[in-house]
């Protein structure tokens, strides 16, 4: 969801400081998440955080996310919040985000079986 909102791969400064890909994956399993910028719509930021829940059963399903998006389309307050956030993104007020993103490593898919054992 972060990548959809900002239109860039997720950056992680920590990844460049770790010695191995496995160490980075362990940090992600232990709760490492990308930064949510201040001008992000609260409704979207909240949904992202729900999707990042460490417990898979606590995360919304794809169907639930679609239902949430459908509800947002009928809520003028949320639409206004999303529109304002989009304007800030499009007006270049997030140049610092794009500089940060382009200067750091990006996340990659990890298998959950690599996060099990005594390493977590």
PDB file of N, CA and C in Angstrom, residues 40-120:
ATOM      1  N   UNK A  40       0.264  12.372   4.588  1.00  0.00           N
ATOM      2  CA  UNK A  40      -0.515  11.218   4.153  1.00  0.00           C
ATOM      3  C   UNK A  40      -1.894  11.279   4.801  1.00  0.00           C
ATOM      4  N   UNK A  41      -2.920  11.004   4.020  1.00  0.00           N
ATOM      5  CA  UNK A  41      -4.284  11.006   4.552  1.00  0.00           C
ATOM      6  C   UNK A  41      -4.376  10.027   5.723  1.00  0.00           C
ATOM      7  N   UNK A  42      -4.983  10.480   6.812  1.00  0.00           N
ATOM      8  CA  UNK A  42      -5.080   9.652   8.019  1.00  0.00           C
ATOM      9  C   UNK A  42      -5.786   8.328   7.766  1.00  0.00           C
ATOM     10  N   UNK A  43      -6.832   8.354   6.948  1.00  0.00           N
ATOM     11  CA  UNK A  43      -7.567   7.119   6.676  1.00  0.00           C
ATOM     12  C   UNK A  43      -6.670   6.104   5.971  1.00  0.00           C
ATOM     13  N   UNK A  44      -5.870   6.579   5.017  1.00  0.00           N
ATOM     14  CA  UNK A  44      -4.987   5.680   4.277  1.00  0.00           C
ATOM     15  C   UNK A  44      -3.851   5.183   5.167  1.00  0.00           C
ATOM     16  N   UNK A  45      -3.288   6.082   5.960  1.00  0.00           N
ATOM     17  CA  UNK A  45      -2.205   5.694   6.875  1.00  0.00           C
ATOM     18  C   UNK A  45      -2.700   4.639   7.858  1.00  0.00           C
ATOM     19  N   UNK A  46      -3.908   4.821   8.365  1.00  0.00           N
ATOM     20  CA  UNK A  46      -4.478   3.847   9.296  1.00  0.00           C
ATOM     21  C   UNK A  46      -4.670   2.487   8.655  1.00  0.00           C
ATOM     22  N   UNK A  47      -5.130   2.478   7.412  1.00  0.00           N
ATOM     23  CA  UNK A  47      -5.321   1.213   6.707  1.00  0.00           C
ATOM     24  C   UNK A  47      -3.978   0.536   6.442  1.00  0.00           C
ATOM     25  N   UNK A  48      -2.974   1.319   6.073  1.00  0.00           N
ATOM     26  CA  UNK A  48      -1.634   0.743   5.871  1.00  0.00           C
ATOM     27  C   UNK A  48      -1.153   0.057   7.136  1.00  0.00           C
ATOM     28  N   UNK A  49      -1.316   0.729   8.267  1.00  0.00           N
ATOM     29  CA  UNK A  49      -0.863   0.164   9.541  1.00  0.00           C
ATOM     30  C   UNK A  49      -1.596  -1.133   9.863  1.00  0.00           C
ATOM     31  N   UNK A  50      -2.887  -1.193   9.544  1.00  0.00           N
ATOM     32  CA  UNK A  50      -3.636  -2.439   9.760  1.00  0.00           C
ATOM     33  C   UNK A  50      -3.071  -3.558   8.886  1.00  0.00           C
ATOM     34  N   UNK A  51      -2.707  -3.220   7.658  1.00  0.00           N
ATOM     35  CA  UNK A  51      -2.150  -4.219   6.738  1.00  0.00           C
ATOM     36  C   UNK A  51      -0.777  -4.706   7.194  1.00  0.00           C
ATOM     37  N   UNK A  52      -0.085  -3.901   7.988  1.00  0.00           N
ATOM     38  CA  UNK A  52       1.251  -4.252   8.469  1.00  0.00           C
ATOM     39  C   UNK A  52       1.225  -4.996   9.793  1.00  0.00           C
ATOM     40  N   UNK A  53       0.056  -5.293  10.316  1.00  0.00           N
ATOM     41  CA  UNK A  53      -0.035  -5.962  11.610  1.00  0.00           C
ATOM     42  C   UNK A  53       0.845  -7.207  11.613  1.00  0.00           C
ATOM     43  N   UNK A  54       1.583  -7.387  12.683  1.00  0.00           N
ATOM     44  CA  UNK A  54       2.502  -8.523  12.803  1.00  0.00           C
ATOM     45  C   UNK A  54       1.747  -9.852  12.771  1.00  0.00           C
ATOM     46  N   UNK A  55       0.482  -9.826  13.191  1.00  0.00           N
ATOM     47  CA  UNK A  55      -0.363 -11.025  13.186  1.00  0.00           C
ATOM     48  C   UNK A  55      -1.151 -11.089  11.873  1.00  0.00           C
ATOM     49  N   UNK A  56      -0.864 -12.060  11.019  1.00  0.00           N
ATOM     50  CA  UNK A  56      -1.556 -12.147   9.726  1.00  0.00           C
ATOM     51  C   UNK A  56      -3.080 -12.177   9.843  1.00  0.00           C
ATOM     52  N   UNK A  57      -3.598 -12.823  10.870  1.00  0.00           N
ATOM     53  CA  UNK A  57      -5.054 -12.912  11.031  1.00  0.00           C
ATOM     54  C   UNK A  57      -5.691 -11.575  11.392  1.00  0.00           C
ATOM     55  N   UNK A  58      -4.880 -10.617  11.834  1.00  0.00           N
ATOM     56  CA  UNK A  58      -5.384  -9.291  12.198  1.00  0.00           C
ATOM     57  C   UNK A  58      -5.377  -8.324  11.011  1.00  0.00           C
ATOM     58  N   UNK A  59      -4.740  -8.724   9.915  1.00  0.00           N
ATOM     59  CA  UNK A  59      -4.678  -7.874   8.730  1.00  0.00           C
ATOM     60  C   UNK A  59      -5.987  -7.975   7.951  1.00  0.00           C
ATOM     61  N   UNK A  60      -6.404  -6.892   7.307  1.00  0.00           N
ATOM     62  CA  UNK A  60      -7.614  -6.986   6.486  1.00  0.00           C
ATOM     63  C   UNK A  60      -7.362  -7.858   5.257  1.00  0.00           C
ATOM     64  N   UNK A  61      -8.399  -8.547   4.827  1.00  0.00           N
ATOM     65  CA  UNK A  61      -8.305  -9.348   3.608  1.00  0.00           C
ATOM     66  C   UNK A  61      -8.431  -8.424   2.400  1.00  0.00           C
ATOM     67  N   UNK A  62      -8.137  -8.955   1.224  1.00  0.00           N
ATOM     68  CA  UNK A  62      -8.288  -8.167  -0.002  1.00  0.00           C
ATOM     69  C   UNK A  62      -9.741  -7.727  -0.170  1.00  0.00           C
ATOM     70  N   UNK A  63     -10.673  -8.600   0.167  1.00  0.00           N
ATOM     71  CA  UNK A  63     -12.093  -8.251   0.080  1.00  0.00           C
ATOM     72  C   UNK A  63     -12.432  -7.117   1.033  1.00  0.00           C
ATOM     73  N   UNK A  64     -11.911  -7.189   2.249  1.00  0.00           N
ATOM     74  CA  UNK A  64     -12.158  -6.126   3.227  1.00  0.00           C
ATOM     75  C   UNK A  64     -11.572  -4.794   2.760  1.00  0.00           C
ATOM     76  N   UNK A  65     -10.392  -4.842   2.162  1.00  0.00           N
ATOM     77  CA  UNK A  65      -9.776  -3.615   1.646  1.00  0.00           C
ATOM     78  C   UNK A  65     -10.633  -3.026   0.527  1.00  0.00           C
ATOM     79  N   UNK A  66     -11.127  -3.870  -0.365  1.00  0.00           N
ATOM     80  CA  UNK A  66     -12.022  -3.386  -1.434  1.00  0.00           C
ATOM     81  C   UNK A  66     -13.281  -2.761  -0.848  1.00  0.00           C
ATOM     82  N   UNK A  67     -13.834  -3.383   0.195  1.00  0.00           N
ATOM     83  CA  UNK A  67     -15.025  -2.831   0.855  1.00  0.00           C
ATOM     84  C   UNK A  67     -14.724  -1.472   1.486  1.00  0.00           C
ATOM     85  N   UNK A  68     -13.556  -1.359   2.099  1.00  0.00           N
ATOM     86  CA  UNK A  68     -13.148  -0.087   2.711  1.00  0.00           C
ATOM     87  C   UNK A  68     -13.031   0.989   1.636  1.00  0.00           C
ATOM     88  N   UNK A  69     -12.383   0.655   0.521  1.00  0.00           N
ATOM     89  CA  UNK A  69     -12.256   1.625  -0.569  1.00  0.00           C
ATOM     90  C   UNK A  69     -13.633   2.041  -1.093  1.00  0.00           C
ATOM     91  N   UNK A  70     -14.558   1.092  -1.191  1.00  0.00           N
ATOM     92  CA  UNK A  70     -15.917   1.403  -1.652  1.00  0.00           C
ATOM     93  C   UNK A  70     -16.612   2.348  -0.669  1.00  0.00           C
ATOM     94  N   UNK A  71     -16.423   2.112   0.629  1.00  0.00           N
ATOM     95  CA  UNK A  71     -17.002   3.001   1.647  1.00  0.00           C
ATOM     96  C   UNK A  71     -16.417   4.405   1.529  1.00  0.00           C
ATOM     97  N   UNK A  72     -15.119   4.495   1.283  1.00  0.00           N
ATOM     98  CA  UNK A  72     -14.468   5.791   1.158  1.00  0.00           C
ATOM     99  C   UNK A  72     -15.062   6.597   0.003  1.00  0.00           C
ATOM    100  N   UNK A  73     -15.440   5.913  -1.078  1.00  0.00           N
ATOM    101  CA  UNK A  73     -15.990   6.607  -2.244  1.00  0.00           C
ATOM    102  C   UNK A  73     -17.324   7.280  -1.935  1.00  0.00           C
ATOM    103  N   UNK A  74     -17.983   6.855  -0.870  1.00  0.00           N
ATOM    104  CA  UNK A  74     -19.272   7.430  -0.480  1.00  0.00           C
ATOM    105  C   UNK A  74     -19.164   8.366   0.715  1.00  0.00           C
ATOM    106  N   UNK A  75     -17.946   8.674   1.141  1.00  0.00           N
ATOM    107  CA  UNK A  75     -17.740   9.510   2.320  1.00  0.00           C
ATOM    108  C   UNK A  75     -17.017  10.794   1.892  1.00  0.00           C
ATOM    109  N   UNK A  76     -17.739  11.904   1.896  1.00  0.00           N
ATOM    110  CA  UNK A  76     -17.166  13.160   1.409  1.00  0.00           C
ATOM    111  C   UNK A  76     -15.988  13.648   2.243  1.00  0.00           C
ATOM    112  N   UNK A  77     -16.010  13.385   3.530  1.00  0.00           N
ATOM    113  CA  UNK A  77     -14.901  13.807   4.395  1.00  0.00           C
ATOM    114  C   UNK A  77     -13.629  13.051   4.023  1.00  0.00           C
ATOM    115  N   UNK A  78     -13.754  11.747   3.849  1.00  0.00           N
ATOM    116  CA  UNK A  78     -12.586  10.936   3.475  1.00  0.00           C
ATOM    117  C   UNK A  78     -12.115  11.307   2.074  1.00  0.00           C
ATOM    118  N   UNK A  79     -13.043  11.496   1.146  1.00  0.00           N
ATOM    119  CA  UNK A  79     -12.654  11.897  -0.209  1.00  0.00           C
ATOM    120  C   UNK A  79     -11.901  13.220  -0.207  1.00  0.00           C
ATOM    121  N   UNK A  80     -12.345  14.148   0.622  1.00  0.00           N
ATOM    122  CA  UNK A  80     -11.663  15.438   0.740  1.00  0.00           C
ATOM    123  C   UNK A  80     -10.254  15.257   1.302  1.00  0.00           C
ATOM    124  N   UNK A  81     -10.138  14.424   2.325  1.00  0.00           N
ATOM    125  CA  UNK A  81      -8.828  14.158   2.936  1.00  0.00           C
ATOM    126  C   UNK A  81      -7.881  13.515   1.923  1.00  0.00           C
ATOM    127  N   UNK A  82      -8.382  12.541   1.176  1.00  0.00           N
ATOM    128  CA  UNK A  82      -7.560  11.878   0.167  1.00  0.00           C
ATOM    129  C   UNK A  82      -7.177  12.844  -0.952  1.00  0.00           C
ATOM    130  N   UNK A  83      -8.105  13.683  -1.349  1.00  0.00           N
ATOM    131  CA  UNK A  83      -7.845  14.661  -2.404  1.00  0.00           C
ATOM    132  C   UNK A  83      -6.767  15.657  -1.981  1.00  0.00           C
ATOM    133  N   UNK A  84      -6.864  16.134  -0.758  1.00  0.00           N
ATOM    134  CA  UNK A  84      -5.868  17.079  -0.245  1.00  0.00           C
ATOM    135  C   UNK A  84      -4.482  16.435  -0.181  1.00  0.00           C
ATOM    136  N   UNK A  85      -4.441  15.199   0.266  1.00  0.00           N
ATOM    137  CA  UNK A  85      -3.172  14.469   0.330  1.00  0.00           C
ATOM    138  C   UNK A  85      -2.593  14.295  -1.074  1.00  0.00           C
ATOM    139  N   UNK A  86      -3.448  13.940  -2.039  1.00  0.00           N
ATOM    140  CA  UNK A  86      -3.000  13.782  -3.424  1.00  0.00           C
ATOM    141  C   UNK A  86      -2.438  15.082  -3.983  1.00  0.00           C
ATOM    142  N   UNK A  87      -3.095  16.200  -3.687  1.00  0.00           N
ATOM    143  CA  UNK A  87      -2.613  17.499  -4.169  1.00  0.00           C
ATOM    144  C   UNK A  87      -1.205  17.776  -3.656  1.00  0.00           C
ATOM    145  N   UNK A  88      -0.976  17.469  -2.395  1.00  0.00           N
ATOM    146  CA  UNK A  88       0.356  17.698  -1.821  1.00  0.00           C
ATOM    147  C   UNK A  88       1.395  16.824  -2.510  1.00  0.00           C
ATOM    148  N   UNK A  89       1.012  15.586  -2.814  1.00  0.00           N
ATOM    149  CA  UNK A  89       1.936  14.698  -3.516  1.00  0.00           C
ATOM    150  C   UNK A  89       2.223  15.212  -4.924  1.00  0.00           C
ATOM    151  N   UNK A  90       1.194  15.637  -5.622  1.00  0.00           N
ATOM    152  CA  UNK A  90       1.352  16.080  -7.010  1.00  0.00           C
ATOM    153  C   UNK A  90       2.018  17.441  -7.143  1.00  0.00           C
ATOM    154  N   UNK A  91       1.898  18.272  -6.140  1.00  0.00           N
ATOM    155  CA  UNK A  91       2.482  19.610  -6.196  1.00  0.00           C
ATOM    156  C   UNK A  91       3.966  19.628  -5.860  1.00  0.00           C
ATOM    157  N   UNK A  92       4.554  18.470  -5.689  1.00  0.00           N
ATOM    158  CA  UNK A  92       5.988  18.414  -5.444  1.00  0.00           C
ATOM    159  C   UNK A  92       6.397  18.723  -4.029  1.00  0.00           C
ATOM    160  N   UNK A  93       5.447  18.791  -3.114  1.00  0.00           N
ATOM    161  CA  UNK A  93       5.806  19.067  -1.729  1.00  0.00           C
ATOM    162  C   UNK A  93       6.462  17.864  -1.076  1.00  0.00           C
ATOM    163  N   UNK A  94       6.530  16.771  -1.799  1.00  0.00           N
ATOM    164  CA  UNK A  94       7.155  15.575  -1.262  1.00  0.00           C
ATOM    165  C   UNK A  94       8.477  15.280  -1.957  1.00  0.00           C
ATOM    166  N   UNK A  95       9.120  16.321  -2.477  1.00  0.00           N
ATOM    167  CA  UNK A  95      10.411  16.108  -3.123  1.00  0.00           C
ATOM    168  C   UNK A  95      11.379  15.401  -2.196  1.00  0.00           C
ATOM    169  N   UNK A  96      11.316  15.731  -0.924  1.00  0.00           N
ATOM    170  CA  UNK A  96      12.207  15.088   0.041  1.00  0.00           C
ATOM    171  C   UNK A  96      11.936  13.592   0.116  1.00  0.00           C
ATOM    172  N   UNK A  97      10.679  13.199  -0.031  1.00  0.00           N
ATOM    173  CA  UNK A  97      10.337  11.772  -0.040  1.00  0.00           C
ATOM    174  C   UNK A  97      11.017  11.105  -1.217  1.00  0.00           C
ATOM    175  N   UNK A  98      10.882  11.696  -2.405  1.00  0.00           N
ATOM    176  CA  UNK A  98      11.439  11.086  -3.599  1.00  0.00           C
ATOM    177  C   UNK A  98      12.967  11.057  -3.561  1.00  0.00           C
ATOM    178  N   UNK A  99      13.592  12.087  -3.002  1.00  0.00           N
ATOM    179  CA  UNK A  99      15.047  12.070  -2.842  1.00  0.00           C
ATOM    180  C   UNK A  99      15.454  10.936  -1.916  1.00  0.00           C
ATOM    181  N   UNK A 100      14.741  10.798  -0.801  1.00  0.00           N
ATOM    182  CA  UNK A 100      15.047   9.751   0.171  1.00  0.00           C
ATOM    183  C   UNK A 100      14.856   8.377  -0.458  1.00  0.00           C
ATOM    184  N   UNK A 101      13.748   8.211  -1.147  1.00  0.00           N
ATOM    185  CA  UNK A 101      13.441   6.926  -1.766  1.00  0.00           C
ATOM    186  C   UNK A 101      14.502   6.552  -2.784  1.00  0.00           C
ATOM    187  N   UNK A 102      14.886   7.495  -3.613  1.00  0.00           N
ATOM    188  CA  UNK A 102      15.831   7.198  -4.682  1.00  0.00           C
ATOM    189  C   UNK A 102      17.253   6.985  -4.180  1.00  0.00           C
ATOM    190  N   UNK A 103      17.532   7.360  -2.946  1.00  0.00           N
ATOM    191  CA  UNK A 103      18.894   7.241  -2.442  1.00  0.00           C
ATOM    192  C   UNK A 103      19.086   6.055  -1.503  1.00  0.00           C
ATOM    193  N   UNK A 104      18.065   5.238  -1.312  1.00  0.00           N
ATOM    194  CA  UNK A 104      18.159   4.125  -0.378  1.00  0.00           C
ATOM    195  C   UNK A 104      17.757   2.813  -1.033  1.00  0.00           C
ATOM    196  N   UNK A 105      18.146   1.746  -0.373  1.00  0.00           N
ATOM    197  CA  UNK A 105      17.797   0.421  -0.852  1.00  0.00           C
ATOM    198  C   UNK A 105      16.298   0.217  -0.786  1.00  0.00           C
ATOM    199  N   UNK A 106      15.835  -0.760  -1.502  1.00  0.00           N
ATOM    200  CA  UNK A 106      14.413  -1.034  -1.573  1.00  0.00           C
ATOM    201  C   UNK A 106      14.109  -2.392  -0.953  1.00  0.00           C
ATOM    202  N   UNK A 107      12.865  -2.562  -0.551  1.00  0.00           N
ATOM    203  CA  UNK A 107      12.465  -3.825   0.058  1.00  0.00           C
ATOM    204  C   UNK A 107      12.315  -4.889  -1.017  1.00  0.00           C
ATOM    205  N   UNK A 108      12.235  -6.133  -0.595  1.00  0.00           N
ATOM    206  CA  UNK A 108      11.997  -7.224  -1.520  1.00  0.00           C
ATOM    207  C   UNK A 108      11.134  -8.271  -0.837  1.00  0.00           C
ATOM    208  N   UNK A 109      10.535  -9.130  -1.632  1.00  0.00           N
ATOM    209  CA  UNK A 109       9.677 -10.177  -1.090  1.00  0.00           C
ATOM    210  C   UNK A 109      10.510 -11.131  -0.243  1.00  0.00           C
ATOM    211  N   UNK A 110       9.949 -11.549   0.877  1.00  0.00           N
ATOM    212  CA  UNK A 110      10.621 -12.538   1.711  1.00  0.00           C
ATOM    213  C   UNK A 110       9.660 -13.666   2.004  1.00  0.00           C
ATOM    214  N   UNK A 111      10.199 -14.823   2.163  1.00  0.00           N
ATOM    215  CA  UNK A 111       9.401 -15.982   2.526  1.00  0.00           C
ATOM    216  C   UNK A 111       9.281 -16.028   4.037  1.00  0.00           C
ATOM    217  N   UNK A 112       8.090 -16.293   4.543  1.00  0.00           N
ATOM    218  CA  UNK A 112       7.894 -16.300   5.994  1.00  0.00           C
ATOM    219  C   UNK A 112       8.655 -17.432   6.668  1.00  0.00           C
ATOM    220  N   UNK A 113       8.995 -18.477   5.933  1.00  0.00           N
ATOM    221  CA  UNK A 113       9.725 -19.568   6.581  1.00  0.00           C
ATOM    222  C   UNK A 113      11.154 -19.167   6.933  1.00  0.00           C
ATOM    223  N   UNK A 114      11.660 -18.093   6.363  1.00  0.00           N
ATOM    224  CA  UNK A 114      12.993 -17.606   6.713  1.00  0.00           C
ATOM    225  C   UNK A 114      12.985 -16.844   8.030  1.00  0.00           C
ATOM    226  N   UNK A 115      11.808 -16.520   8.523  1.00  0.00           N
ATOM    227  CA  UNK A 115      11.685 -15.717   9.737  1.00  0.00           C
ATOM    228  C   UNK A 115      11.393 -16.572  10.963  1.00  0.00           C
ATOM    229  N   UNK A 116      11.478 -17.851  10.831  1.00  0.00           N
ATOM    230  CA  UNK A 116      11.171 -18.720  11.951  1.00  0.00           C
ATOM    231  C   UNK A 116      12.460 -19.191  12.609  1.00  0.00           C
ATOM    232  N   UNK A 117      12.342 -19.636  13.820  1.00  0.00           N
ATOM    233  CA  UNK A 117      13.489 -20.186  14.519  1.00  0.00           C
ATOM    234  C   UNK A 117      14.007 -19.266  15.594  1.00  0.00           C
ATOM    235  N   UNK A 118      15.252 -19.475  15.982  1.00  0.00           N
ATOM    236  CA  UNK A 118      15.860 -18.744  17.082  1.00  0.00           C
ATOM    237  C   UNK A 118      16.345 -17.355  16.685  1.00  0.00           C
ATOM    238  N   UNK A 119      16.197 -16.966  15.436  1.00  0.00           N
ATOM    239  CA  UNK A 119      16.745 -15.699  14.971  1.00  0.00           C
ATOM    240  C   UNK A 119      15.825 -14.517  15.226  1.00  0.00           C
ATOM    241  N   UNK A 120      14.596 -14.778  15.577  1.00  0.00           N
ATOM    242  CA  UNK A 120      13.636 -13.691  15.763  1.00  0.00           C
ATOM    243  C   UNK A 120      13.623 -13.256  17.201  1.00  0.00           C
TER     244      UNK A 120
END
